[in-house]
Backbone as a ProteinNet text record, in pm:
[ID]
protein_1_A
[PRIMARY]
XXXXXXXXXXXXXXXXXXXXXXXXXXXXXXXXXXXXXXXXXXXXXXXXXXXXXXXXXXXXXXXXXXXXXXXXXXXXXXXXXXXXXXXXXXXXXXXXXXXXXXXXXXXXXXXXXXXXXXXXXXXXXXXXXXXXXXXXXXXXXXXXXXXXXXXXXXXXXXXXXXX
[TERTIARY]
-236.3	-188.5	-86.4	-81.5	16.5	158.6	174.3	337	428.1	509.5	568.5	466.5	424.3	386.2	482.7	503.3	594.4	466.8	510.4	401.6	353.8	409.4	345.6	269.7	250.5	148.9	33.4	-64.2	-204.4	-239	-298.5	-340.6	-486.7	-574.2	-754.8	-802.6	-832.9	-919	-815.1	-747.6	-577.1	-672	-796	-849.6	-857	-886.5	-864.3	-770.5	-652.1	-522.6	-458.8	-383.5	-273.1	-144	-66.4	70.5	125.4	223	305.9	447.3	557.5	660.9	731.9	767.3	881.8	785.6	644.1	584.5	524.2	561	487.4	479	314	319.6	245.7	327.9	328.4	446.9	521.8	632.1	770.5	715.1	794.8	714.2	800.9	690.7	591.5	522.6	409.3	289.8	271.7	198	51.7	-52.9	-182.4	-214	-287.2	-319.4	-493.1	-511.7	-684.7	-782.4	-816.3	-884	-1042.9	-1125.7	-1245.2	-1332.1	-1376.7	-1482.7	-1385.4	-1284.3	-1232.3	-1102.6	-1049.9	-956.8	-824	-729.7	-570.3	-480.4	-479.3	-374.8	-230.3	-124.9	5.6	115.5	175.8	300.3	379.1	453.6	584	703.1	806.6	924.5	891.8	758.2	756.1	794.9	839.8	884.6	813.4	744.3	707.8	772.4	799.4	867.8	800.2	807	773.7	644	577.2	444.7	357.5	356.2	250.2	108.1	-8.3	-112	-156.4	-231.5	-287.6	-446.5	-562.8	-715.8	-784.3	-846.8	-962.5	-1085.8	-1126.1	-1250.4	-1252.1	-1358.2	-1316.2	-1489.1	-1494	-1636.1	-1697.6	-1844.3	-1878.2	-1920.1	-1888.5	-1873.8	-2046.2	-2141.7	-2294.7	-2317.4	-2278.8	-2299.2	-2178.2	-2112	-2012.1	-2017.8	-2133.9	-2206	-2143.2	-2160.3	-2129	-2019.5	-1948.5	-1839.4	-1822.6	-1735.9	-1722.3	-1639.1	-1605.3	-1486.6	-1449.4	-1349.8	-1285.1	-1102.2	-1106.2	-1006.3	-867	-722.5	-610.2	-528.4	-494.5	-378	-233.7	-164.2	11.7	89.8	181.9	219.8	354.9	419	569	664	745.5	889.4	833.3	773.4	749.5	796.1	780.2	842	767.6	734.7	657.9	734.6	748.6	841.8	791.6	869.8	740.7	726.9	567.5	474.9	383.5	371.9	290.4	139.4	28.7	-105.2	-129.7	-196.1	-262.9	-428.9	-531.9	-643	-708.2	-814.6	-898.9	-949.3	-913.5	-952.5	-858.3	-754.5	-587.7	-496	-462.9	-371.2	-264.5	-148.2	-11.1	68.9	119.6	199.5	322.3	367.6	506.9	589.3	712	807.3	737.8	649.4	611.8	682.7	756.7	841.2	708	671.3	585.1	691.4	685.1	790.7	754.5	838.2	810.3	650.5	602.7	519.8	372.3	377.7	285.8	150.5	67	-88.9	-106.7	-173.1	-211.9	-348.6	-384.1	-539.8	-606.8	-540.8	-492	-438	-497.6	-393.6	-277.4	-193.6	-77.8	-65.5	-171.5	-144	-46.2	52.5	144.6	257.5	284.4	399.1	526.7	624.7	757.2	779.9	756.7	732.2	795.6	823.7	792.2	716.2	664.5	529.1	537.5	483.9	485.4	446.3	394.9	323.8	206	85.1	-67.8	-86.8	-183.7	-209.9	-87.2	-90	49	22.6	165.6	160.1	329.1	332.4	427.5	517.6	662.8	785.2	851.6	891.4	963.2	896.1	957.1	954.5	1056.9	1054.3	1154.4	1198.6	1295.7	1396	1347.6	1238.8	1236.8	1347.7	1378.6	1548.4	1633.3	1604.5	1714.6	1655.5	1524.8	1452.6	1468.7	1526	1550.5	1457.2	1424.7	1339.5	1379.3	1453.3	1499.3	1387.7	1440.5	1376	1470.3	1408.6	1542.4	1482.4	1603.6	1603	1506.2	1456.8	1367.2	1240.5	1140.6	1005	953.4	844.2	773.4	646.5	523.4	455.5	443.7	490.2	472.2	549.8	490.2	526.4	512	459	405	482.6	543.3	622.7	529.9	601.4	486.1	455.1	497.8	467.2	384	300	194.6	64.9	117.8	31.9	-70.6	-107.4	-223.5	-379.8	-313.6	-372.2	-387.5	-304.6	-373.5	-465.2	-421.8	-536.1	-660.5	-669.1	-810.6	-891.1	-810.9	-879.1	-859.9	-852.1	-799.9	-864.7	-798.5	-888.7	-1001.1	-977.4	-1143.5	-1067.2	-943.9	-857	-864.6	-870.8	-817.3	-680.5	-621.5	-456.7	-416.1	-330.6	-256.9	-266.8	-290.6	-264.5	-235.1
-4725.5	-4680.9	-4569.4	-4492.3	-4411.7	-4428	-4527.2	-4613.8	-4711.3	-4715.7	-4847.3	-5009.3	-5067.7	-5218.3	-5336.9	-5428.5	-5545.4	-5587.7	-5669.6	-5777.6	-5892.7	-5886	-5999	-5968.2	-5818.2	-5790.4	-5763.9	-5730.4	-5687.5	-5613.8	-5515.2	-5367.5	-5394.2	-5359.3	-5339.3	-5229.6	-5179.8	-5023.8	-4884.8	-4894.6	-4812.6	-4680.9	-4657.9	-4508.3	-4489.6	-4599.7	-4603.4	-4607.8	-4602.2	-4613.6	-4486	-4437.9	-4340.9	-4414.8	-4402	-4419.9	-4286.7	-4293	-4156.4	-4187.4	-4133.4	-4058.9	-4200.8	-4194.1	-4368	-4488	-4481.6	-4603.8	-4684.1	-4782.5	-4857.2	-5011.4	-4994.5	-5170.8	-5223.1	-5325.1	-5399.9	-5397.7	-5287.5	-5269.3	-5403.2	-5503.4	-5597.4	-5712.8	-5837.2	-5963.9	-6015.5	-6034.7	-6141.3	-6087.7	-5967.6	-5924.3	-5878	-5892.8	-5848.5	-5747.3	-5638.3	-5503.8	-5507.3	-5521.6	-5498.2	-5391.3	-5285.6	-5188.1	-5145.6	-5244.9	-5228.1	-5123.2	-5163.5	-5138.1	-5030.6	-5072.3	-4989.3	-4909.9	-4888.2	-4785.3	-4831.6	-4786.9	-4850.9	-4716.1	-4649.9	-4585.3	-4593.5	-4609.9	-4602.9	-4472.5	-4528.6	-4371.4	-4333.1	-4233.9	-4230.3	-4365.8	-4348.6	-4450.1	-4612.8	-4647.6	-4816.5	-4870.5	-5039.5	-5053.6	-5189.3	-5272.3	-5399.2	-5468.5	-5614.5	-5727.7	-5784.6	-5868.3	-6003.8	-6051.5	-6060.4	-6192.5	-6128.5	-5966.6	-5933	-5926.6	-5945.5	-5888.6	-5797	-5699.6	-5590.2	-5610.2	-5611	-5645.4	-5534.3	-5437.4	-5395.4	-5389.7	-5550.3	-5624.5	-5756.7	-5790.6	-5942.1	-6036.9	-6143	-6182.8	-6172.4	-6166	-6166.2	-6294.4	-6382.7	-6526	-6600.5	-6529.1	-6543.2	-6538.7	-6484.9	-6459.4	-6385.2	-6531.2	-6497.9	-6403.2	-6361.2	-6330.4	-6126.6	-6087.8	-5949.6	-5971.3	-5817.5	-5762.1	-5742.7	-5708	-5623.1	-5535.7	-5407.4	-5303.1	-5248.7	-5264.8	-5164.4	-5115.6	-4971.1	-4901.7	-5012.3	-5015.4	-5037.1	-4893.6	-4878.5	-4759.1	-4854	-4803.9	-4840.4	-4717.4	-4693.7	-4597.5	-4529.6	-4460.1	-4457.7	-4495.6	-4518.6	-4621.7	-4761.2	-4796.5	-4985	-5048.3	-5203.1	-5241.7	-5412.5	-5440.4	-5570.7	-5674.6	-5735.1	-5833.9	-5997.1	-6046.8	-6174.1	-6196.7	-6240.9	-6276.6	-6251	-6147.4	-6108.6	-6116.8	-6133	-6065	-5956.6	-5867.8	-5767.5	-5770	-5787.1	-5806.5	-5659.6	-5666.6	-5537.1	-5477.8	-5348.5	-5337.4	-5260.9	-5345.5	-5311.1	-5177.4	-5155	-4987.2	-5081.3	-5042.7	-5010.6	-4877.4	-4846.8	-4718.6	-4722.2	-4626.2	-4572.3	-4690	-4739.6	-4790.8	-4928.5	-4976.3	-5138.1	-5213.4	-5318.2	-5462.1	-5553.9	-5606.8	-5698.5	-5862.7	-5923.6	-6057.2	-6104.9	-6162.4	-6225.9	-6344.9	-6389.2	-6467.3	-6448.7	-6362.8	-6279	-6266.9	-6287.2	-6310.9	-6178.1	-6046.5	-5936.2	-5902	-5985.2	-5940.7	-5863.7	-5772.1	-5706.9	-5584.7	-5451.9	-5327.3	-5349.1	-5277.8	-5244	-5060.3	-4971.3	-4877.8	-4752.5	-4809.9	-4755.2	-4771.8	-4852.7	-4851.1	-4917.6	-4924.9	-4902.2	-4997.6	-5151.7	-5272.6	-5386.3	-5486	-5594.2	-5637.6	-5761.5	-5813.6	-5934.3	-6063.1	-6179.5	-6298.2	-6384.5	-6488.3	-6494.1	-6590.9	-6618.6	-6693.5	-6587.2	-6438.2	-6358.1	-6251.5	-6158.6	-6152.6	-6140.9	-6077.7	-6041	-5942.7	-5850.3	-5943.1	-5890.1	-5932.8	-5869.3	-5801.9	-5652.1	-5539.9	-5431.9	-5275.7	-5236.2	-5121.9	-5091.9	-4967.3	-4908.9	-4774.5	-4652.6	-4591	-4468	-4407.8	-4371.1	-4288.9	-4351.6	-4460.9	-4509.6	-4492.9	-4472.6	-4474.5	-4359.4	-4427	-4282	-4184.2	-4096.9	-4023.3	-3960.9	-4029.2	-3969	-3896	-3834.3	-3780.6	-3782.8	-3801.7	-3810.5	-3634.8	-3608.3	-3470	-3443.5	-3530.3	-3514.7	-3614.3	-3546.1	-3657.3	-3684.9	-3762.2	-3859.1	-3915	-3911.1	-3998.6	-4088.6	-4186.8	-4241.1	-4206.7	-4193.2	-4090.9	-3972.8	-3906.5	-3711.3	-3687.9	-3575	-3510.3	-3423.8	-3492.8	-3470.6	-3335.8	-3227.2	-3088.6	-3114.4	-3167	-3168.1	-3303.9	-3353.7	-3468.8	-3436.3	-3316.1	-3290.7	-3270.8	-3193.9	-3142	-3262.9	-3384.9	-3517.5	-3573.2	-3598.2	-3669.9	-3651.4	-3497.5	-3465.6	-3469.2	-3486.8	-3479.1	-3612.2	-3708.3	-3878.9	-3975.2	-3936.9	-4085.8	-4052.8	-4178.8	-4167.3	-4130	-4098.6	-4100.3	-3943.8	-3950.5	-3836.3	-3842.7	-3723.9	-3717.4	-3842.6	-3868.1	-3960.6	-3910.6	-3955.4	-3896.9	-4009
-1409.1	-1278.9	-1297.7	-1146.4	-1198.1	-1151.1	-1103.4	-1062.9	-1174.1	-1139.6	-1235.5	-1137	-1227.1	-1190.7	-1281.7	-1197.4	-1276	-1344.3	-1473.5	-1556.6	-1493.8	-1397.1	-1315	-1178.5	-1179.4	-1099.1	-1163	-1032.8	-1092.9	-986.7	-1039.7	-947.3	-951.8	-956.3	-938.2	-865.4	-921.7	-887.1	-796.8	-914.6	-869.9	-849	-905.3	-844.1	-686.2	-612.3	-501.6	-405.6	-477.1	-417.6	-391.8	-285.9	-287.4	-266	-304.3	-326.2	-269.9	-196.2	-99.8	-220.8	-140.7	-263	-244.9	-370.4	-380.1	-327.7	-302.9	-305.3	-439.8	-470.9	-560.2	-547.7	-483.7	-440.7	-621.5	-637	-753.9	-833.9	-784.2	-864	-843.2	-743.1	-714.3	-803.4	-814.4	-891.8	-831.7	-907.9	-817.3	-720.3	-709.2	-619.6	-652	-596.4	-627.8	-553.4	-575.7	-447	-563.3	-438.8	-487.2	-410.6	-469.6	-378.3	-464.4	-515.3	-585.9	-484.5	-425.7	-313.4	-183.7	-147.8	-21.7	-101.3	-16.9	-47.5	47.4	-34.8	16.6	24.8	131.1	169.7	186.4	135.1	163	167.5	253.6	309.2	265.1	253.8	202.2	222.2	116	103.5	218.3	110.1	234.3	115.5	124	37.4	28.7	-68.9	-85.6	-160.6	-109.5	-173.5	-284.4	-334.8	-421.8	-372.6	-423.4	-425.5	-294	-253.2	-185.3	-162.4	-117.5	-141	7	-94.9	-36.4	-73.7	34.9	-26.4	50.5	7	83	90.1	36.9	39.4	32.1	92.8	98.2	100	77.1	65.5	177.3	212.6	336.6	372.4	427.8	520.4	495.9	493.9	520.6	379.9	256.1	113.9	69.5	-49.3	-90.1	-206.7	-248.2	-403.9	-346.2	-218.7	-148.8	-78.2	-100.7	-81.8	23.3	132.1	248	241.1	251.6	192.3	313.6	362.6	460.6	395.3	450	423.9	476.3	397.4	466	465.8	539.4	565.1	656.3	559.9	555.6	606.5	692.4	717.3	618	691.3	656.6	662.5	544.1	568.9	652.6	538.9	640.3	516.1	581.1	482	504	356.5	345.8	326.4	384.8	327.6	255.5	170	32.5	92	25.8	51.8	127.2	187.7	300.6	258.6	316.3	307.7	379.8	341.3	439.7	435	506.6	503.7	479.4	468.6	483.1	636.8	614	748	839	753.7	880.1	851.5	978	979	1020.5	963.5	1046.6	1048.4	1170.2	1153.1	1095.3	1097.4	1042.2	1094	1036.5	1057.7	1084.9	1025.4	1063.3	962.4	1018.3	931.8	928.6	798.5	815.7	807.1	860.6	804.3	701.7	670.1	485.3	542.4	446.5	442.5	536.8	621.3	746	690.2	760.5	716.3	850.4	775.3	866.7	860.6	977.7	1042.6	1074.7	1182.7	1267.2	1241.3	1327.8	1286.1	1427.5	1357.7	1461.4	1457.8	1460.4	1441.5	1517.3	1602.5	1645.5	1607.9	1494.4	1415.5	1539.4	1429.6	1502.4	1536.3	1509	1575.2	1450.9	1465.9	1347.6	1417	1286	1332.4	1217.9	1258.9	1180.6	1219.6	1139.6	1162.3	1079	1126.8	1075	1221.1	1226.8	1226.9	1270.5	1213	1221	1376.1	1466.2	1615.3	1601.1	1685.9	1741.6	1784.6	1737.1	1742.5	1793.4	1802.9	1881	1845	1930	1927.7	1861	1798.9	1723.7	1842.9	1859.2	1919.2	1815	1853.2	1795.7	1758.8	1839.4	1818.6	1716.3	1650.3	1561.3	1412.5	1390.5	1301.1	1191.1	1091.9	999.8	886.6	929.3	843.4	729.6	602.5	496.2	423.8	317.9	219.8	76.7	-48.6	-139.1	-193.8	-284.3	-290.9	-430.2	-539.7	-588.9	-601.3	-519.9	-463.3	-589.7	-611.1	-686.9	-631.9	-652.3	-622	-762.8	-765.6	-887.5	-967.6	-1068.3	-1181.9	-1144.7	-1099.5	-1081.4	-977.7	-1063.8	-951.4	-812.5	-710.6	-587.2	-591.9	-615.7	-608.1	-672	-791.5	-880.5	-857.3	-755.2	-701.5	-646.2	-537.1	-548.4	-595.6	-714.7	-833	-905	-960.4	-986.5	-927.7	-796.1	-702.1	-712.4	-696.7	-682.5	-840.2	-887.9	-1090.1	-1102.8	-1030.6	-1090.3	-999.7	-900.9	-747.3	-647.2	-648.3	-532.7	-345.9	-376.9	-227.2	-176	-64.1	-25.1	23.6	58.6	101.2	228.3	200.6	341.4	451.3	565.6	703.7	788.4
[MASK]
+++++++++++++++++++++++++++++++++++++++++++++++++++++++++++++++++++++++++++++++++++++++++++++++++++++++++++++++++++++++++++++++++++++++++++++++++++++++++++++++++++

């Protein structure tokens, strides 16, 4: 991969992954991100806890022997909190709190909200206006310095750019 991962994570088919600047899901303990078959989008500076999973495939219910792959896209500045699941399938926007332990079904693709439970549901709205859009003064995707992340991407993963 091209992030820091703890030894007690496990990544799977990191070609399919984008990672935005200061993201690295696995880089906390315990967490699995699996993107064989689909593809896992994440945003700039979100940040994941302990013992996450991220799946963008999952068995299909009728025959467990086949895959089902749908895209997840994570926005910006969100933030996972342990233990969460995220299913395949699911968008959240910018500024989404997932609560610790949260089973996510469901997109919330307007961001700006927490959200928690099994099945994840909406907890509040967040105040746009309070929401901070940092940037640190030298970016990273990973390891590669983002000015040169392009030019990886397209020579390395199966992703196209974040949007």
């Amino acid at each position: 991969v091209y992030w820091p991962v703890h030894f007690t994570s496990k990544v799977d088919g990191y070609k399919n992954i984008y990672c935005g600047i200061e993201t690295c899901p696995g880089y906390s303990s315990g967490s699995y991100i699996s993107a064989y078959e689909g593809k896992i989008y994440i945003g700039d500076y979100t940040q994941i806890a302990p013992n996450v999973g991220i799946f963008s495939e999952n068995h299909d219910i009728y025959d467990n022997r086949k895959f089902i792959a749908k895209d997840v896209k994570i926005g910006r500045y969100c933030w996972i909190g342990m233990g969460a699941i995220i299913l395949p399938g699911v968008e959240l926007g910018d500024f989404t709190i997932v609560g610790a332990g949260s089973i996510v079904t469901k997109s919330f693709p307007e961001g700006y909200c927490v959200i928690g439970g099994n099945p994840a549901g909406k907890i509040k709205d967040l105040e746009k206006d309070k929401c901070v859009f940092h940037k640190s003064p030298v970016e990273y995707n990973g390891y590669i310095p983002s000015v040169n992340f392009e030019q990886y991407r397209k020579d390395n993963l199966n992703v196209e750019p974040f949007s």
